[in-house]
């Protein structure tokens, strides 16, 4: 259940306006059960493609610069969980290589993909090639009969 953060109107006029704006957006995102990014600086959050067909889910994640040891994949009930940590490549600074521009992101991440249908945990396959993680999650066969009439015999 979503409960917005309430503050007296006077508190909006005191101090930094940025905190109030930040609180506003945090409340907004919580109303959709979406968590905004925390912390300062570039955060790493891999991009995902999720494709569903009749037999399986196929998930593709871009994880440049990461090895299989940096990534944790698990399935819990009705969701796929990807966790990992992209390490910062420390480079010594000298007179010849001063940093001019910095765009690459580093850090820990967690992505959760909801699954509408249960998957076969024992048949999940994962491969990592050229910084792209590919997951195949076969679906469990659906039970076609939800309700079954049981006949009663006379004894």
PDB file of C-alpha atoms in Angstrom, residues 53-127:
ATOM      1  CA  UNK A  53       6.683 -17.281 -26.872  1.00  0.00           C
ATOM      2  CA  UNK A  54       4.490 -20.339 -26.273  1.00  0.00           C
ATOM      3  CA  UNK A  55       7.353 -22.530 -24.976  1.00  0.00           C
ATOM      4  CA  UNK A  56       9.822 -20.194 -23.257  1.00  0.00           C
ATOM      5  CA  UNK A  57      11.089 -16.816 -22.147  1.00  0.00           C
ATOM      6  CA  UNK A  58      14.291 -15.517 -23.713  1.00  0.00           C
ATOM      7  CA  UNK A  59      16.122 -12.800 -21.792  1.00  0.00           C
ATOM      8  CA  UNK A  60      19.083 -10.904 -23.211  1.00  0.00           C
ATOM      9  CA  UNK A  61      21.113  -8.531 -21.024  1.00  0.00           C
ATOM     10  CA  UNK A  62      23.959  -6.260 -22.054  1.00  0.00           C
ATOM     11  CA  UNK A  63      26.785  -6.682 -19.530  1.00  0.00           C
ATOM     12  CA  UNK A  64      29.898  -5.211 -21.168  1.00  0.00           C
ATOM     13  CA  UNK A  65      33.155  -5.798 -19.349  1.00  0.00           C
ATOM     14  CA  UNK A  66      31.705  -8.431 -17.016  1.00  0.00           C
ATOM     15  CA  UNK A  67      32.578 -12.101 -16.620  1.00  0.00           C
ATOM     16  CA  UNK A  68      30.363 -14.956 -15.458  1.00  0.00           C
ATOM     17  CA  UNK A  69      31.961 -14.615 -11.993  1.00  0.00           C
ATOM     18  CA  UNK A  70      30.545 -11.072 -11.689  1.00  0.00           C
ATOM     19  CA  UNK A  71      26.941 -12.143 -12.383  1.00  0.00           C
ATOM     20  CA  UNK A  72      24.383 -14.018 -10.262  1.00  0.00           C
ATOM     21  CA  UNK A  73      21.211 -15.362 -11.884  1.00  0.00           C
ATOM     22  CA  UNK A  74      18.383 -16.920  -9.868  1.00  0.00           C
ATOM     23  CA  UNK A  75      14.689 -17.701 -10.236  1.00  0.00           C
ATOM     24  CA  UNK A  76      12.340 -17.384  -7.277  1.00  0.00           C
ATOM     25  CA  UNK A  77       8.705 -18.359  -7.737  1.00  0.00           C
ATOM     26  CA  UNK A  78       7.438 -16.021 -10.465  1.00  0.00           C
ATOM     27  CA  UNK A  79      10.469 -13.800 -11.043  1.00  0.00           C
ATOM     28  CA  UNK A  80      13.936 -13.838 -12.561  1.00  0.00           C
ATOM     29  CA  UNK A  81      16.615 -12.034 -10.538  1.00  0.00           C
ATOM     30  CA  UNK A  82      19.842 -10.742 -12.087  1.00  0.00           C
ATOM     31  CA  UNK A  83      22.481  -9.385  -9.724  1.00  0.00           C
ATOM     32  CA  UNK A  84      26.021  -8.365 -10.353  1.00  0.00           C
ATOM     33  CA  UNK A  85      28.858  -5.960  -9.875  1.00  0.00           C
ATOM     34  CA  UNK A  86      30.743  -4.164 -12.603  1.00  0.00           C
ATOM     35  CA  UNK A  87      34.182  -3.312 -11.282  1.00  0.00           C
ATOM     36  CA  UNK A  88      35.794   0.047 -11.878  1.00  0.00           C
ATOM     37  CA  UNK A  89      38.953  -0.227 -13.942  1.00  0.00           C
ATOM     38  CA  UNK A  90      41.435   1.799 -11.928  1.00  0.00           C
ATOM     39  CA  UNK A  91      43.976   3.576 -14.055  1.00  0.00           C
ATOM     40  CA  UNK A  92      47.003   5.349 -12.654  1.00  0.00           C
ATOM     41  CA  UNK A  93      47.084   8.997 -13.562  1.00  0.00           C
ATOM     42  CA  UNK A  94      50.264  10.512 -14.884  1.00  0.00           C
ATOM     43  CA  UNK A  95      51.202  13.507 -16.989  1.00  0.00           C
ATOM     44  CA  UNK A  96      50.341  11.723 -20.248  1.00  0.00           C
ATOM     45  CA  UNK A  97      46.887  10.358 -19.402  1.00  0.00           C
ATOM     46  CA  UNK A  98      44.688  12.848 -17.648  1.00  0.00           C
ATOM     47  CA  UNK A  99      40.986  12.054 -17.546  1.00  0.00           C
ATOM     48  CA  UNK A 100      38.971  14.377 -19.741  1.00  0.00           C
ATOM     49  CA  UNK A 101      35.539  12.785 -20.008  1.00  0.00           C
ATOM     50  CA  UNK A 102      33.911  10.024 -17.930  1.00  0.00           C
ATOM     51  CA  UNK A 103      30.720   8.252 -19.068  1.00  0.00           C
ATOM     52  CA  UNK A 104      31.107   4.561 -18.273  1.00  0.00           C
ATOM     53  CA  UNK A 105      29.089   3.271 -15.341  1.00  0.00           C
ATOM     54  CA  UNK A 106      30.229   0.945 -12.578  1.00  0.00           C
ATOM     55  CA  UNK A 107      28.788  -0.579  -9.454  1.00  0.00           C
ATOM     56  CA  UNK A 108      26.316  -3.164  -8.230  1.00  0.00           C
ATOM     57  CA  UNK A 109      22.959  -3.796  -9.839  1.00  0.00           C
ATOM     58  CA  UNK A 110      19.857  -5.891  -9.362  1.00  0.00           C
ATOM     59  CA  UNK A 111      17.194  -6.369 -12.026  1.00  0.00           C
ATOM     60  CA  UNK A 112      13.985  -8.292 -11.353  1.00  0.00           C
ATOM     61  CA  UNK A 113      11.914  -9.614 -14.247  1.00  0.00           C
ATOM     62  CA  UNK A 114       8.373 -10.750 -13.373  1.00  0.00           C
ATOM     63  CA  UNK A 115       7.326 -13.990 -15.059  1.00  0.00           C
ATOM     64  CA  UNK A 116       3.644 -14.539 -15.843  1.00  0.00           C
ATOM     65  CA  UNK A 117       4.061 -18.327 -16.155  1.00  0.00           C
ATOM     66  CA  UNK A 118       6.115 -20.748 -14.063  1.00  0.00           C
ATOM     67  CA  UNK A 119       9.349 -21.933 -15.632  1.00  0.00           C
ATOM     68  CA  UNK A 120      11.214 -25.240 -15.454  1.00  0.00           C
ATOM     69  CA  UNK A 121      14.029 -24.398 -13.023  1.00  0.00           C
ATOM     70  CA  UNK A 122      16.047 -27.475 -14.014  1.00  0.00           C
ATOM     71  CA  UNK A 123      16.060 -26.618 -17.733  1.00  0.00           C
ATOM     72  CA  UNK A 124      17.162 -22.961 -17.578  1.00  0.00           C
ATOM     73  CA  UNK A 125      20.186 -22.245 -19.765  1.00  0.00           C
ATOM     74  CA  UNK A 126      22.540 -19.253 -19.599  1.00  0.00           C
ATOM     75  CA  UNK A 127      25.480 -18.180 -21.746  1.00  0.00           C
TER      76      UNK A 127
END
